[in-house]
mmCIF file of C-alpha atoms in Angstrom:
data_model
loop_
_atom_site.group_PDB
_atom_site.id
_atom_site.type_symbol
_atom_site.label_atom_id
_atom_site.label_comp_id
_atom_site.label_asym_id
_atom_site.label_seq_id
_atom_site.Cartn_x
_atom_site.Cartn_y
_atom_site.Cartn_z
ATOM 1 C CA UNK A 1 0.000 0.000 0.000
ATOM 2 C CA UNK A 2 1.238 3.209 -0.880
ATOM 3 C CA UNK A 3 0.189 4.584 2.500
ATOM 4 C CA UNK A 4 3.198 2.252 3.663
ATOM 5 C CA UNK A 5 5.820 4.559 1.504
ATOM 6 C CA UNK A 6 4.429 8.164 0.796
ATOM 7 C CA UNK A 7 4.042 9.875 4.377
ATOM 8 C CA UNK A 8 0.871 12.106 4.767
ATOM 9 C CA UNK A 9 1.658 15.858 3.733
ATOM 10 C CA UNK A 10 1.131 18.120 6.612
ATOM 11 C CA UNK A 11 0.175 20.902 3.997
ATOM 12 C CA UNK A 12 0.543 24.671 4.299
ATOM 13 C CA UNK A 13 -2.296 25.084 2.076
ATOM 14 C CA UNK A 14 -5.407 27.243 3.877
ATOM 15 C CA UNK A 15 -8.532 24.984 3.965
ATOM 16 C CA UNK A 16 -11.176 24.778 1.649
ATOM 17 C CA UNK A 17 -14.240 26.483 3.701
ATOM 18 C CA UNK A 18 -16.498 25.324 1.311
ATOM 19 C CA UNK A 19 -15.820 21.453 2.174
ATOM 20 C CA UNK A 20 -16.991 19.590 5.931
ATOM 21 C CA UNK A 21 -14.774 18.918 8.409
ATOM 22 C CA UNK A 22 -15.646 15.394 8.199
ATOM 23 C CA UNK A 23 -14.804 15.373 4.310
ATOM 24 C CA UNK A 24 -11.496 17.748 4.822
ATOM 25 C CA UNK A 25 -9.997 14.818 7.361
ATOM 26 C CA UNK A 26 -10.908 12.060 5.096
ATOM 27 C CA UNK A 27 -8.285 13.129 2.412
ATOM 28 C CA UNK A 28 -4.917 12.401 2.551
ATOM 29 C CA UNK A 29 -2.367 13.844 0.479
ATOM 30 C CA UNK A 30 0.433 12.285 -1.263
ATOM 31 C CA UNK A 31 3.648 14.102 -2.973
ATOM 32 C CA UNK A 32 2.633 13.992 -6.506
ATOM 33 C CA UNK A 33 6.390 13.598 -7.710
ATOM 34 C CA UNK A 34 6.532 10.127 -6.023
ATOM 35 C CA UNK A 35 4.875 8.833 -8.643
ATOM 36 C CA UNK A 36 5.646 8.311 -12.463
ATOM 37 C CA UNK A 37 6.117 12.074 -14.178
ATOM 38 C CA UNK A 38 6.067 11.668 -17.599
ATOM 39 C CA UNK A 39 6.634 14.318 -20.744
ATOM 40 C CA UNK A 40 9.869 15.773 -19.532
ATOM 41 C CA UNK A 41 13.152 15.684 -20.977
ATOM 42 C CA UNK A 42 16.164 14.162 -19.240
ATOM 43 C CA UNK A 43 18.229 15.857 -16.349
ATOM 44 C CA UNK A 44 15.140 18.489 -15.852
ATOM 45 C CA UNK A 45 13.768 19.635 -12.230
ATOM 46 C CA UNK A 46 10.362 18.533 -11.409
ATOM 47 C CA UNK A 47 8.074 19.722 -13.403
ATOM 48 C CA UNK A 48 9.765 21.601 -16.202
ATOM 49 C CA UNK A 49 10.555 21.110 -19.567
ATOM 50 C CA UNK A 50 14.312 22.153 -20.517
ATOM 51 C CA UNK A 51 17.221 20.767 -17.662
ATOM 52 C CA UNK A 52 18.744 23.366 -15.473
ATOM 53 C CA UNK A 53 22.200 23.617 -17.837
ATOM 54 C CA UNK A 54 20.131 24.849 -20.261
ATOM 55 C CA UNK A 55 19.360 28.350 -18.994
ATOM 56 C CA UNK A 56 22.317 30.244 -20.282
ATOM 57 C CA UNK A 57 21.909 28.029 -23.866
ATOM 58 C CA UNK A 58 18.698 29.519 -24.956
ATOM 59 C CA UNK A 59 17.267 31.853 -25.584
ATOM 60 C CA UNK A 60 15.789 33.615 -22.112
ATOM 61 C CA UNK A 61 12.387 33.802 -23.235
ATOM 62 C CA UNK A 62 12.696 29.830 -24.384
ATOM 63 C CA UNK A 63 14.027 29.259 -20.857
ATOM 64 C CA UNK A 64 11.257 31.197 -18.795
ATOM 65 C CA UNK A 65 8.353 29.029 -21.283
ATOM 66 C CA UNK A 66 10.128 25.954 -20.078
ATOM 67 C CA UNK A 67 9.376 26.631 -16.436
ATOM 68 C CA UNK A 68 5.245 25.942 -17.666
ATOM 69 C CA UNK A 69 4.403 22.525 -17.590
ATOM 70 C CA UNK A 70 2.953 21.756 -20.463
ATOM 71 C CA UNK A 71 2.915 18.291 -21.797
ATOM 72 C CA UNK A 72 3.702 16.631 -18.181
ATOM 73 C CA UNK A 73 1.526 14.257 -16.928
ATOM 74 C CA UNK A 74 1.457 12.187 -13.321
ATOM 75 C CA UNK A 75 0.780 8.402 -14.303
ATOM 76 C CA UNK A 76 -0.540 6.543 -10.857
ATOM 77 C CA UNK A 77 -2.932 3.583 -9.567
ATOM 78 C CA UNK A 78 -5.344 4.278 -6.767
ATOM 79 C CA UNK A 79 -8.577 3.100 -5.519
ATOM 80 C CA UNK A 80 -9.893 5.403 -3.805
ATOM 81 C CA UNK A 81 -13.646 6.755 -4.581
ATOM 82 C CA UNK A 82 -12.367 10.496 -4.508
ATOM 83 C CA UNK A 83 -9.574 12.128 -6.236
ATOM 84 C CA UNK A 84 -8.564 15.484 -5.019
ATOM 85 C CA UNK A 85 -5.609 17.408 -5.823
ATOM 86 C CA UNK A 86 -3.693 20.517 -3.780
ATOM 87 C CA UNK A 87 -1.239 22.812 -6.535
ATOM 88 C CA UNK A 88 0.909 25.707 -6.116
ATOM 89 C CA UNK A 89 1.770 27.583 -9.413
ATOM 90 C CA UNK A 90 4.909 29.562 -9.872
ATOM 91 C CA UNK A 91 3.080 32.558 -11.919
ATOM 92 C CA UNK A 92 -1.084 32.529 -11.903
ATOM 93 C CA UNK A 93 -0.948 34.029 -15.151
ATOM 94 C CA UNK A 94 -4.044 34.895 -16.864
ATOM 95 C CA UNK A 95 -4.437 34.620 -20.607
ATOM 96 C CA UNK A 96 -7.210 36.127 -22.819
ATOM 97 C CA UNK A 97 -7.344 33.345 -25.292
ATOM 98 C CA UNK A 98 -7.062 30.537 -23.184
ATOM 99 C CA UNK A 99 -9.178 29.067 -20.387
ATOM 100 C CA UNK A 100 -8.381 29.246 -16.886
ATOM 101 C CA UNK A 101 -8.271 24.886 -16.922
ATOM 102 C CA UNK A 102 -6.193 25.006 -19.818
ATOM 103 C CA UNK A 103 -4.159 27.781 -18.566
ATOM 104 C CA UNK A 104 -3.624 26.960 -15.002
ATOM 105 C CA UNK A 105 -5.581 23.684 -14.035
ATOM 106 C CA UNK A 106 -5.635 20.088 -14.232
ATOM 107 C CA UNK A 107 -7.528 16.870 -16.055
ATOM 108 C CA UNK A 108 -7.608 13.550 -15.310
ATOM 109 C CA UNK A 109 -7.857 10.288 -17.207
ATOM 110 C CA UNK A 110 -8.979 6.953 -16.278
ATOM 111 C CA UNK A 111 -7.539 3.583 -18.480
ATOM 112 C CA UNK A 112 -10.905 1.785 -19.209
ATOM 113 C CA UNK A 113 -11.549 -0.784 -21.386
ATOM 114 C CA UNK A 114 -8.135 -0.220 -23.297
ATOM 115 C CA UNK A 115 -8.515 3.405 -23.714
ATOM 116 C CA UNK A 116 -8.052 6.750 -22.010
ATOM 117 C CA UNK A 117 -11.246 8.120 -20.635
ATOM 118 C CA UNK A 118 -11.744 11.838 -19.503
ATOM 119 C CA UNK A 119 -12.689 11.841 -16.011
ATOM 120 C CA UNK A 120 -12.561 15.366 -15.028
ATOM 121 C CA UNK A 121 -10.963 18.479 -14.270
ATOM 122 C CA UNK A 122 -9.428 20.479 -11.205
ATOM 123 C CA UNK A 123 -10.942 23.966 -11.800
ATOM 124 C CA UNK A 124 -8.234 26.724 -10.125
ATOM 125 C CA UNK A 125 -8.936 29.187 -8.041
ATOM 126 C CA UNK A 126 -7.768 33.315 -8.300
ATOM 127 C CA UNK A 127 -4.729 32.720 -6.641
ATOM 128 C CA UNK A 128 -1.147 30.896 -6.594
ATOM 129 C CA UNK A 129 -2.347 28.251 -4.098
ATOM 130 C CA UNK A 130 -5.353 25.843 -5.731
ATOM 131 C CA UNK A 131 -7.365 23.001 -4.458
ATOM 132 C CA UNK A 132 -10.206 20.769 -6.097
ATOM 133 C CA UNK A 133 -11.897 17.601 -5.720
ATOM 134 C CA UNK A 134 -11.634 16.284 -9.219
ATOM 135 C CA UNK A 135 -13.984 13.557 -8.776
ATOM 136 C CA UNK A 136 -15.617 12.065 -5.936
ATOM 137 C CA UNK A 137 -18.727 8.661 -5.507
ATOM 138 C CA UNK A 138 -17.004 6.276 -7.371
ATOM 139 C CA UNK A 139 -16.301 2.534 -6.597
ATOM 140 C CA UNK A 140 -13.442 1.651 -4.240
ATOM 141 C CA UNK A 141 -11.524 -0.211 -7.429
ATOM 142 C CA UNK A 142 -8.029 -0.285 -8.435
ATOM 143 C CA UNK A 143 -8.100 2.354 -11.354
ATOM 144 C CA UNK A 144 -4.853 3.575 -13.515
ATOM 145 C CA UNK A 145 -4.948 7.489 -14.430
ATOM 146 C CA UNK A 146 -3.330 9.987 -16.165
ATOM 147 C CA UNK A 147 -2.780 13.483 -14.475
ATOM 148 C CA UNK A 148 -2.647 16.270 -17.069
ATOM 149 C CA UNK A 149 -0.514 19.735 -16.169
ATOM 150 C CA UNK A 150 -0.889 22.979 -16.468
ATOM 151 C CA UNK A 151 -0.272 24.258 -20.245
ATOM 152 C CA UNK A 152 0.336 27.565 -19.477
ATOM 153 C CA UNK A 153 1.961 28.143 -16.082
ATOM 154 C CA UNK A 154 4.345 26.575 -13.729
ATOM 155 C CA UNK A 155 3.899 24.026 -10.645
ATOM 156 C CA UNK A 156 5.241 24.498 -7.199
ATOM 157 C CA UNK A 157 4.136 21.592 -5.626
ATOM 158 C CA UNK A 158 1.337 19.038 -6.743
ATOM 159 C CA UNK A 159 -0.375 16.767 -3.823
ATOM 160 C CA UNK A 160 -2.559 13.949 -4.967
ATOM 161 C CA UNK A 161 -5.364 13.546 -2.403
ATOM 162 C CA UNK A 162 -7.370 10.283 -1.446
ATOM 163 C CA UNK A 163 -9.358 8.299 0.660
ATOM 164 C CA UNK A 164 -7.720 7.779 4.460
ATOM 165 C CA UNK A 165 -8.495 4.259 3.810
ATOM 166 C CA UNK A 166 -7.617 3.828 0.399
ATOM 167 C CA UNK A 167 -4.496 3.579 -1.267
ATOM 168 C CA UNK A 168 -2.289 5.461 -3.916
ATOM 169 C CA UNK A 169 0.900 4.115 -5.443
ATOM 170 C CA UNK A 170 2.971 4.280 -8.997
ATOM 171 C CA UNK A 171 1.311 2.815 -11.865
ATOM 172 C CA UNK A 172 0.880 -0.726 -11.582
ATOM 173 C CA UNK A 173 0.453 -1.325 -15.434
ATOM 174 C CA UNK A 174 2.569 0.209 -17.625
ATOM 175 C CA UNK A 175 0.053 1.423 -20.317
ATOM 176 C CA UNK A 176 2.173 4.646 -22.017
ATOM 177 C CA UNK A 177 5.650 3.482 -23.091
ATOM 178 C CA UNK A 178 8.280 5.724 -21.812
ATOM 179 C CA UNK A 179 11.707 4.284 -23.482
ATOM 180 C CA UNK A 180 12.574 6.249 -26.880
ATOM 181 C CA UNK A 181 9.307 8.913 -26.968
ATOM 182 C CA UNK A 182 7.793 11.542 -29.441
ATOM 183 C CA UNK A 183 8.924 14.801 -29.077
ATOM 184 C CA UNK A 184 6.970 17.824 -30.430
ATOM 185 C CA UNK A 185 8.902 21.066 -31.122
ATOM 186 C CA UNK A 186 6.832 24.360 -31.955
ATOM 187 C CA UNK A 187 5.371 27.336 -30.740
ATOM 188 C CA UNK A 188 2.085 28.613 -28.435
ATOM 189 C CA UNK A 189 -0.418 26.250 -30.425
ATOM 190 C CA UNK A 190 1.907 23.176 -29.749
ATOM 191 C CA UNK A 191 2.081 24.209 -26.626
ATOM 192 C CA UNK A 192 -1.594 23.885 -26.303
ATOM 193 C CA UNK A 193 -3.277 27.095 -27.277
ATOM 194 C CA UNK A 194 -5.986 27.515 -27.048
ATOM 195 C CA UNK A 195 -7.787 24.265 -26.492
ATOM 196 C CA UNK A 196 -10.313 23.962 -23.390
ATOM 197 C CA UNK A 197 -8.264 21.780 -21.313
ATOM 198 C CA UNK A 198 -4.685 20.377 -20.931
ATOM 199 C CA UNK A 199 -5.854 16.772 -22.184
ATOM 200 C CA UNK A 200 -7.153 18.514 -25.662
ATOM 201 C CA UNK A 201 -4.089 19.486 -26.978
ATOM 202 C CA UNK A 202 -2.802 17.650 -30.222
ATOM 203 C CA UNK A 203 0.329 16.002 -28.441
ATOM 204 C CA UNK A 204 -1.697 14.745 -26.042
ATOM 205 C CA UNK A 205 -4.376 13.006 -27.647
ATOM 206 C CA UNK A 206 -1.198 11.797 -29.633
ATOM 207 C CA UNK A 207 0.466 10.200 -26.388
ATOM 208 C CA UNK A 208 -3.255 8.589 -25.656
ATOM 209 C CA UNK A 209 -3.885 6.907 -28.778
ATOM 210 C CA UNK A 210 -0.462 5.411 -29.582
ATOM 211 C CA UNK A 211 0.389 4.684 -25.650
ATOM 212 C CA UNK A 212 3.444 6.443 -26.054
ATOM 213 C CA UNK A 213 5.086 9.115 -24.472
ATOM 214 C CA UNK A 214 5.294 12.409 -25.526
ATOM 215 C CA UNK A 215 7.719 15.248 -24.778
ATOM 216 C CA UNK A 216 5.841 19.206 -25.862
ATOM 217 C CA UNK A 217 8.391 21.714 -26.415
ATOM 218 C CA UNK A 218 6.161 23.956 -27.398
ATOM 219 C CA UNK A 219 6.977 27.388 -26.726
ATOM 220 C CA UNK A 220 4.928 30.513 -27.107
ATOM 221 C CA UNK A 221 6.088 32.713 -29.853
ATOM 222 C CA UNK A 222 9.510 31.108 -29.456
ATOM 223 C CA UNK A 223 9.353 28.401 -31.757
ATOM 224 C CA UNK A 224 12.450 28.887 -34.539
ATOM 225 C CA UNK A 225 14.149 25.208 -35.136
ATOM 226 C CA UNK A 226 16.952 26.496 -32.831
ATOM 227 C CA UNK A 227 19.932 23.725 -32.928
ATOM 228 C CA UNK A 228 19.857 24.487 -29.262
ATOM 229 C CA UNK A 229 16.728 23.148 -28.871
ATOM 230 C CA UNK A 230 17.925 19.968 -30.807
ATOM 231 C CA UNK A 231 20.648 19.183 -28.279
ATOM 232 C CA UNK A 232 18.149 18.486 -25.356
ATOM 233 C CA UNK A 233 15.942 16.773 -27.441
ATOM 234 C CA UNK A 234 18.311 14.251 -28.605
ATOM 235 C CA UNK A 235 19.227 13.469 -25.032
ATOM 236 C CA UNK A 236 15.357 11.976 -25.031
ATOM 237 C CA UNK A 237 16.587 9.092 -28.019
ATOM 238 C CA UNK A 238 13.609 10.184 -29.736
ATOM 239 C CA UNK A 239 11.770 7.976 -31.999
ATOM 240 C CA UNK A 240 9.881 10.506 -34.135
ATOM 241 C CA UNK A 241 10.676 14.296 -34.027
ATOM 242 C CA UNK A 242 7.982 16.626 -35.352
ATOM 243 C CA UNK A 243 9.162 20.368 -36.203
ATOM 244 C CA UNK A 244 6.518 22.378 -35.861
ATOM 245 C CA UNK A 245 7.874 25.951 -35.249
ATOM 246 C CA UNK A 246 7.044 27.571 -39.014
ATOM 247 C CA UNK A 247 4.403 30.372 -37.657
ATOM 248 C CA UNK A 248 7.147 31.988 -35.222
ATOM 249 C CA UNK A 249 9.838 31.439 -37.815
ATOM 250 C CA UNK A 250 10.553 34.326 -40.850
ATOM 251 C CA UNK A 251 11.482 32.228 -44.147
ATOM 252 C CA UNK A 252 14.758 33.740 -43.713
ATOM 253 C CA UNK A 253 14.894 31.809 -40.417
ATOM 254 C CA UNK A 254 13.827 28.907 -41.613
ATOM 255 C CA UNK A 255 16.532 28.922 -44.310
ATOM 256 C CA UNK A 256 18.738 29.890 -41.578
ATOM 257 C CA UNK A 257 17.945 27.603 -38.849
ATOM 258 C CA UNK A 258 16.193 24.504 -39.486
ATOM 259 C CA UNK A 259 19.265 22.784 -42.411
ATOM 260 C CA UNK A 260 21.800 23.156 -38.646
ATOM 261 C CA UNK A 261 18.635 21.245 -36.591
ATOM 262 C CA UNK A 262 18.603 18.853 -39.201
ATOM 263 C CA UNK A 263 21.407 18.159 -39.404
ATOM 264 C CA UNK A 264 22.479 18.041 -35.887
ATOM 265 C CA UNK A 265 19.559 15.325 -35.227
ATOM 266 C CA UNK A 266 21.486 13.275 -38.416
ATOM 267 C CA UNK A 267 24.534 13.240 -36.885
ATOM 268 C CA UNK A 268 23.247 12.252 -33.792
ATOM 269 C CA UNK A 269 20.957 9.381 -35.235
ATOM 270 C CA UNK A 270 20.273 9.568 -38.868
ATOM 271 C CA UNK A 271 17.374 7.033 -38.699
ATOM 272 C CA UNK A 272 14.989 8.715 -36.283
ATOM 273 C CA UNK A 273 11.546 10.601 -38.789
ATOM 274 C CA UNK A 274 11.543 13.950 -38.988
ATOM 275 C CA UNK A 275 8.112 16.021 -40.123
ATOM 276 C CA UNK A 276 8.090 19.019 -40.963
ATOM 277 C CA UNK A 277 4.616 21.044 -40.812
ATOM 278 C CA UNK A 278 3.682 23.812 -42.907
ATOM 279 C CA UNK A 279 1.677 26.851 -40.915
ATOM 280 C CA UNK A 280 -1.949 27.404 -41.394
ATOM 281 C CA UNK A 281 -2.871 29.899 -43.199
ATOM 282 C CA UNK A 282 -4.012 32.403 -40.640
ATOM 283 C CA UNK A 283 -8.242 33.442 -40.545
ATOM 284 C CA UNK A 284 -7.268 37.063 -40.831
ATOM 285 C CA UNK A 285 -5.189 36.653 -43.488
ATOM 286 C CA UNK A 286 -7.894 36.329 -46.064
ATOM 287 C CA UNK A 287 -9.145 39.800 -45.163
ATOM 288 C CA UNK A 288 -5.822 41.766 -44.698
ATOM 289 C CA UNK A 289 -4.411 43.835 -46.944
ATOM 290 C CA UNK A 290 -1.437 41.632 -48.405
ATOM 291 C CA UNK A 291 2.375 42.315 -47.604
ATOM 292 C CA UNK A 292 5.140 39.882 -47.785
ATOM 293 C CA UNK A 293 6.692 42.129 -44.913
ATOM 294 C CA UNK A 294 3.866 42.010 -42.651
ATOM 295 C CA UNK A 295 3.458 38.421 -40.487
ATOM 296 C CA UNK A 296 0.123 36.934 -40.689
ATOM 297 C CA UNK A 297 -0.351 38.237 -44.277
ATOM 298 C CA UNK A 298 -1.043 35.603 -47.335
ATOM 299 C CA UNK A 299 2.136 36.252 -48.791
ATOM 300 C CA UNK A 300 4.410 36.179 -45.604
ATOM 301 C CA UNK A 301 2.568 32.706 -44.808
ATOM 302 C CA UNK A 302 2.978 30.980 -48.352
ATOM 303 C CA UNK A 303 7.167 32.449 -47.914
ATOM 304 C CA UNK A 304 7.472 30.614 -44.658
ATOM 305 C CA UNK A 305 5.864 27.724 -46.424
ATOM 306 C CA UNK A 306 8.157 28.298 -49.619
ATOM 307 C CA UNK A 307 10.973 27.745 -47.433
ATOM 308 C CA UNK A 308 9.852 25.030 -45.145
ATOM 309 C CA UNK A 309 9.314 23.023 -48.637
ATOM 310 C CA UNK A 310 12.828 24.296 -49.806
ATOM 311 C CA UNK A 311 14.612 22.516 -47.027
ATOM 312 C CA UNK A 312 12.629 19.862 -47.082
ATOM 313 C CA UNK A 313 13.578 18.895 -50.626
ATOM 314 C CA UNK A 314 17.113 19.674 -50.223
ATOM 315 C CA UNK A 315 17.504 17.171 -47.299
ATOM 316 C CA UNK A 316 15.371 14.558 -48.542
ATOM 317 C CA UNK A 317 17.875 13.995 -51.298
ATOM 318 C CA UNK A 318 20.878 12.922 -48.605
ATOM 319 C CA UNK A 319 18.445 12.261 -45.350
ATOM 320 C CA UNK A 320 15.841 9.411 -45.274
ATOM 321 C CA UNK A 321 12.578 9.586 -43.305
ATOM 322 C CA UNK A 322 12.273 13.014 -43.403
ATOM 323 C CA UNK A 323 8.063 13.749 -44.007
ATOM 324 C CA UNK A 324 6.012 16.766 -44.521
ATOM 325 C CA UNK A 325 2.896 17.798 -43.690
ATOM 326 C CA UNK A 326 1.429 20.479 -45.883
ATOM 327 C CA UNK A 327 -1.243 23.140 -44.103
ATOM 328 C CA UNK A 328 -3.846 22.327 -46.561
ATOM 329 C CA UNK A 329 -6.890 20.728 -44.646
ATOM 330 C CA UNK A 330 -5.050 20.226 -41.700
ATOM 331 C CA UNK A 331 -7.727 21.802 -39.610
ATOM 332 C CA UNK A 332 -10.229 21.631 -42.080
ATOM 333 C CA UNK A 333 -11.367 24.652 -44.104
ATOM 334 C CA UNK A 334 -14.137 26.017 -42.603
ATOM 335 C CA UNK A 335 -12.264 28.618 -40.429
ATOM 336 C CA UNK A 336 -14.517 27.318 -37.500
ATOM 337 C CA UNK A 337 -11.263 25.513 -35.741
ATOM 338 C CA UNK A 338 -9.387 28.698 -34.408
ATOM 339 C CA UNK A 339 -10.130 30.759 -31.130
ATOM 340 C CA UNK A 340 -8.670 33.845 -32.581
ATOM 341 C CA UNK A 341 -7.652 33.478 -36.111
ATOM 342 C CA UNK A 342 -4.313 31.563 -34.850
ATOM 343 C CA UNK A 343 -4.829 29.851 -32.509
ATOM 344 C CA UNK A 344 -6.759 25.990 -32.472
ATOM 345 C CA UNK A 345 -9.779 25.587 -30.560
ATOM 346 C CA UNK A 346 -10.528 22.400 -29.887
ATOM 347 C CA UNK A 347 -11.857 21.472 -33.102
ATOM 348 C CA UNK A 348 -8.642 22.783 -34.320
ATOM 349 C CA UNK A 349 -6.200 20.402 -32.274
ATOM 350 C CA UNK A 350 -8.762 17.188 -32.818
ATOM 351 C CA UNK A 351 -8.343 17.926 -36.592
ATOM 352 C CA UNK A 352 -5.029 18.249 -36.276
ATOM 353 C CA UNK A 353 -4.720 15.682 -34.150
ATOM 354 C CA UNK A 354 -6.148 13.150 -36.941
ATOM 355 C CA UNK A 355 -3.551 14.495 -39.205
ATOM 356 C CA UNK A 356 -0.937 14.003 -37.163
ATOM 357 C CA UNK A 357 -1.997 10.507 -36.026
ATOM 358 C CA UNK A 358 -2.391 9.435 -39.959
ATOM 359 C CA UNK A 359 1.294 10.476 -41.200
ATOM 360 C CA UNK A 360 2.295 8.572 -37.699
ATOM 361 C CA UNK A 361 0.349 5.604 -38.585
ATOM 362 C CA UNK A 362 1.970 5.859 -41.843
ATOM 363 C CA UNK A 363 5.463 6.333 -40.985
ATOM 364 C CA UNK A 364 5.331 3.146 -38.562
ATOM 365 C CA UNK A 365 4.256 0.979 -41.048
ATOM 366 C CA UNK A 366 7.303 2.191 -43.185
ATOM 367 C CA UNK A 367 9.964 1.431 -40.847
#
């Protein structure tokens, strides 16, 4: 029993006026980071994304995104009939375009009948210190689940709460395969703007239907196929690495950058896949006034395009299992799958989701 390993927390957390005294003592709490963390990168602190060596290798702006834990998930077995988790975040930051769950909270999954089902959500609160019952009324079984982070923000501390008599330990079924994993490298809508939740993001579903981990280095704004970047993700032995940082990246960037992070993740291990995605072309775009200097404009899109596709087909001539994924259709055409003309809703990551998950299915039959 995992009561027998993980001491009770004595919390500094104020209570929760809202819940009885008799509920409040029938919780204990449980050090989240006892159990499996999943989604980060080698050599990193607890809950980030980038180890501590790399602060004065990037960029500062990539560094201070890395502290958000987006992508990093708490894999554990419990059978208690309530789940309840206590967070601390390290900002509380507030973002127009996203929602506060997405931003700042938590979601949980539950492995049923060989498959990842949403359970529910820890709703925070307006302030640094958060706690939530998440669910509570269910059956005293043995249940494996998947804790989702924050997307947007940073975590402190993370206390799983159960049952007094019921008990919480590291997963007892290995489910997600954690040797070799996906990594995802982009920018604020691989990073999961602006779906609903932190289980709705593209990479996500991605980890959930394949089983397999997945690392998101997505980083707001700050996605440019930095060789930087690269270095820590090779350290992961990567099976598939998906570039995804074209809408932060001027084509001149792209020419720039991307042939060096190509080539660095050859010379590392020239096997591994390699997509390459095309950016959507934006919502506003079709309205605004067009200018090949001006991001966001139809012209400045198809150029970063242009020059995704001209590195692409210089590489594939010396470099095997590189792939491409154009923007056409990849969240459908309706311009209903954006939350503000950039950024996916949650139509916009399932669609892209699918996308994803086909060229995957296809490149694993390949190999």
């Amino acid at each position: 029993m995992a009561s027998s390993y993980y001491p009770k927390l004595e919390s500094t957390f104020p209570p929760d006026e809202k819940l009885t005294a008799a509920t409040e003592n029938a919780i204990i709490f449980y050090d989240a980071s006892n159990f499996e963390i999943i989604g980060q990168l080698p050599d990193t602190e607890t809950y980030t994304r980038l180890p501590l060596g790399a602060q004065n290798k990037v960029r500062q702006e990539v560094w201070n995104l890395s502290q958000h834990s987006a992508g990093i998930s708490i894999r554990f077995t419990s059978n208690s009939s309530t789940i309840k988790v206590r967070w601390e975040l390290k900002y509380n930051n507030h973002l127009s375009n996203m929602t506060p769950i997405a931003t700042k909270g938590l979601d949980l999954y539950a492995y049923r009948d060989n498959t990842w089902q949403f359970v529910g959500v820890a709703r925070p609160v307006e302030g640094h210190q958060n706690e939530a019952i998440i669910i509570e009324g269910m059956p005293a079984n043995a249940q494996e689940y998947l804790l989702n982070l924050p997307l947007y923000d940073g975590i402190l501390s993370l206390e799983i709460g159960i049952d007094s008599g019921a008990y919480v330990d590291k997963p007892a079924q290995k489910i997600i395969d954690t040797a070799h994993p996906i990594v995802f490298y982009g920018t604020s809508i691989t990073q999961g703007a602006s779906a609903s939740r932190p289980g709705l993001t593209y990479p996500a579903m991605i980890e959930r239907q394949f089983n397999k981990e997945v690392i998101n280095l997505g980083f707001s704004g700050n996605g440019r196929f930095e060789k930087a970047i690269a270095e820590y993700i090779m350290t992961a032995q990567p099976s598939l690495v998906i570039l995804d940082c074209t809408p932060n990246s001027p084509a001149d960037t792209i020419r720039k950058n991307l042939p060096e992070t190509i080539d660095y993740i050859t010379a590392v291990n020239d096997t591994v896949p390699i997509i390459l995605v095309e950016s959507i072309i934006r919502d506003y775009a079709f309205f605004k006034k067009d200018d090949q200097n001006v991001s966001g404009t139809m012209s400045f899109i198809n150029e970063q395009n242009n020059a995704l596709k001209a590195v692409y087909e210089s590489k594939i001539k010396t470099r095997k299992n590189i792939f491409y994924i154009v923007s056409e259709n990849l969240i459908g055409e309706d311009h209903e799958a954006t939350t503000d003309g950039t950024h996916f809703n949650d139509l916009g990551h399932y669609r892209a989701y699918q996308r994803f998950r086909e060229e995957i299915e296809k490149i694993l039959r390949s190999l």
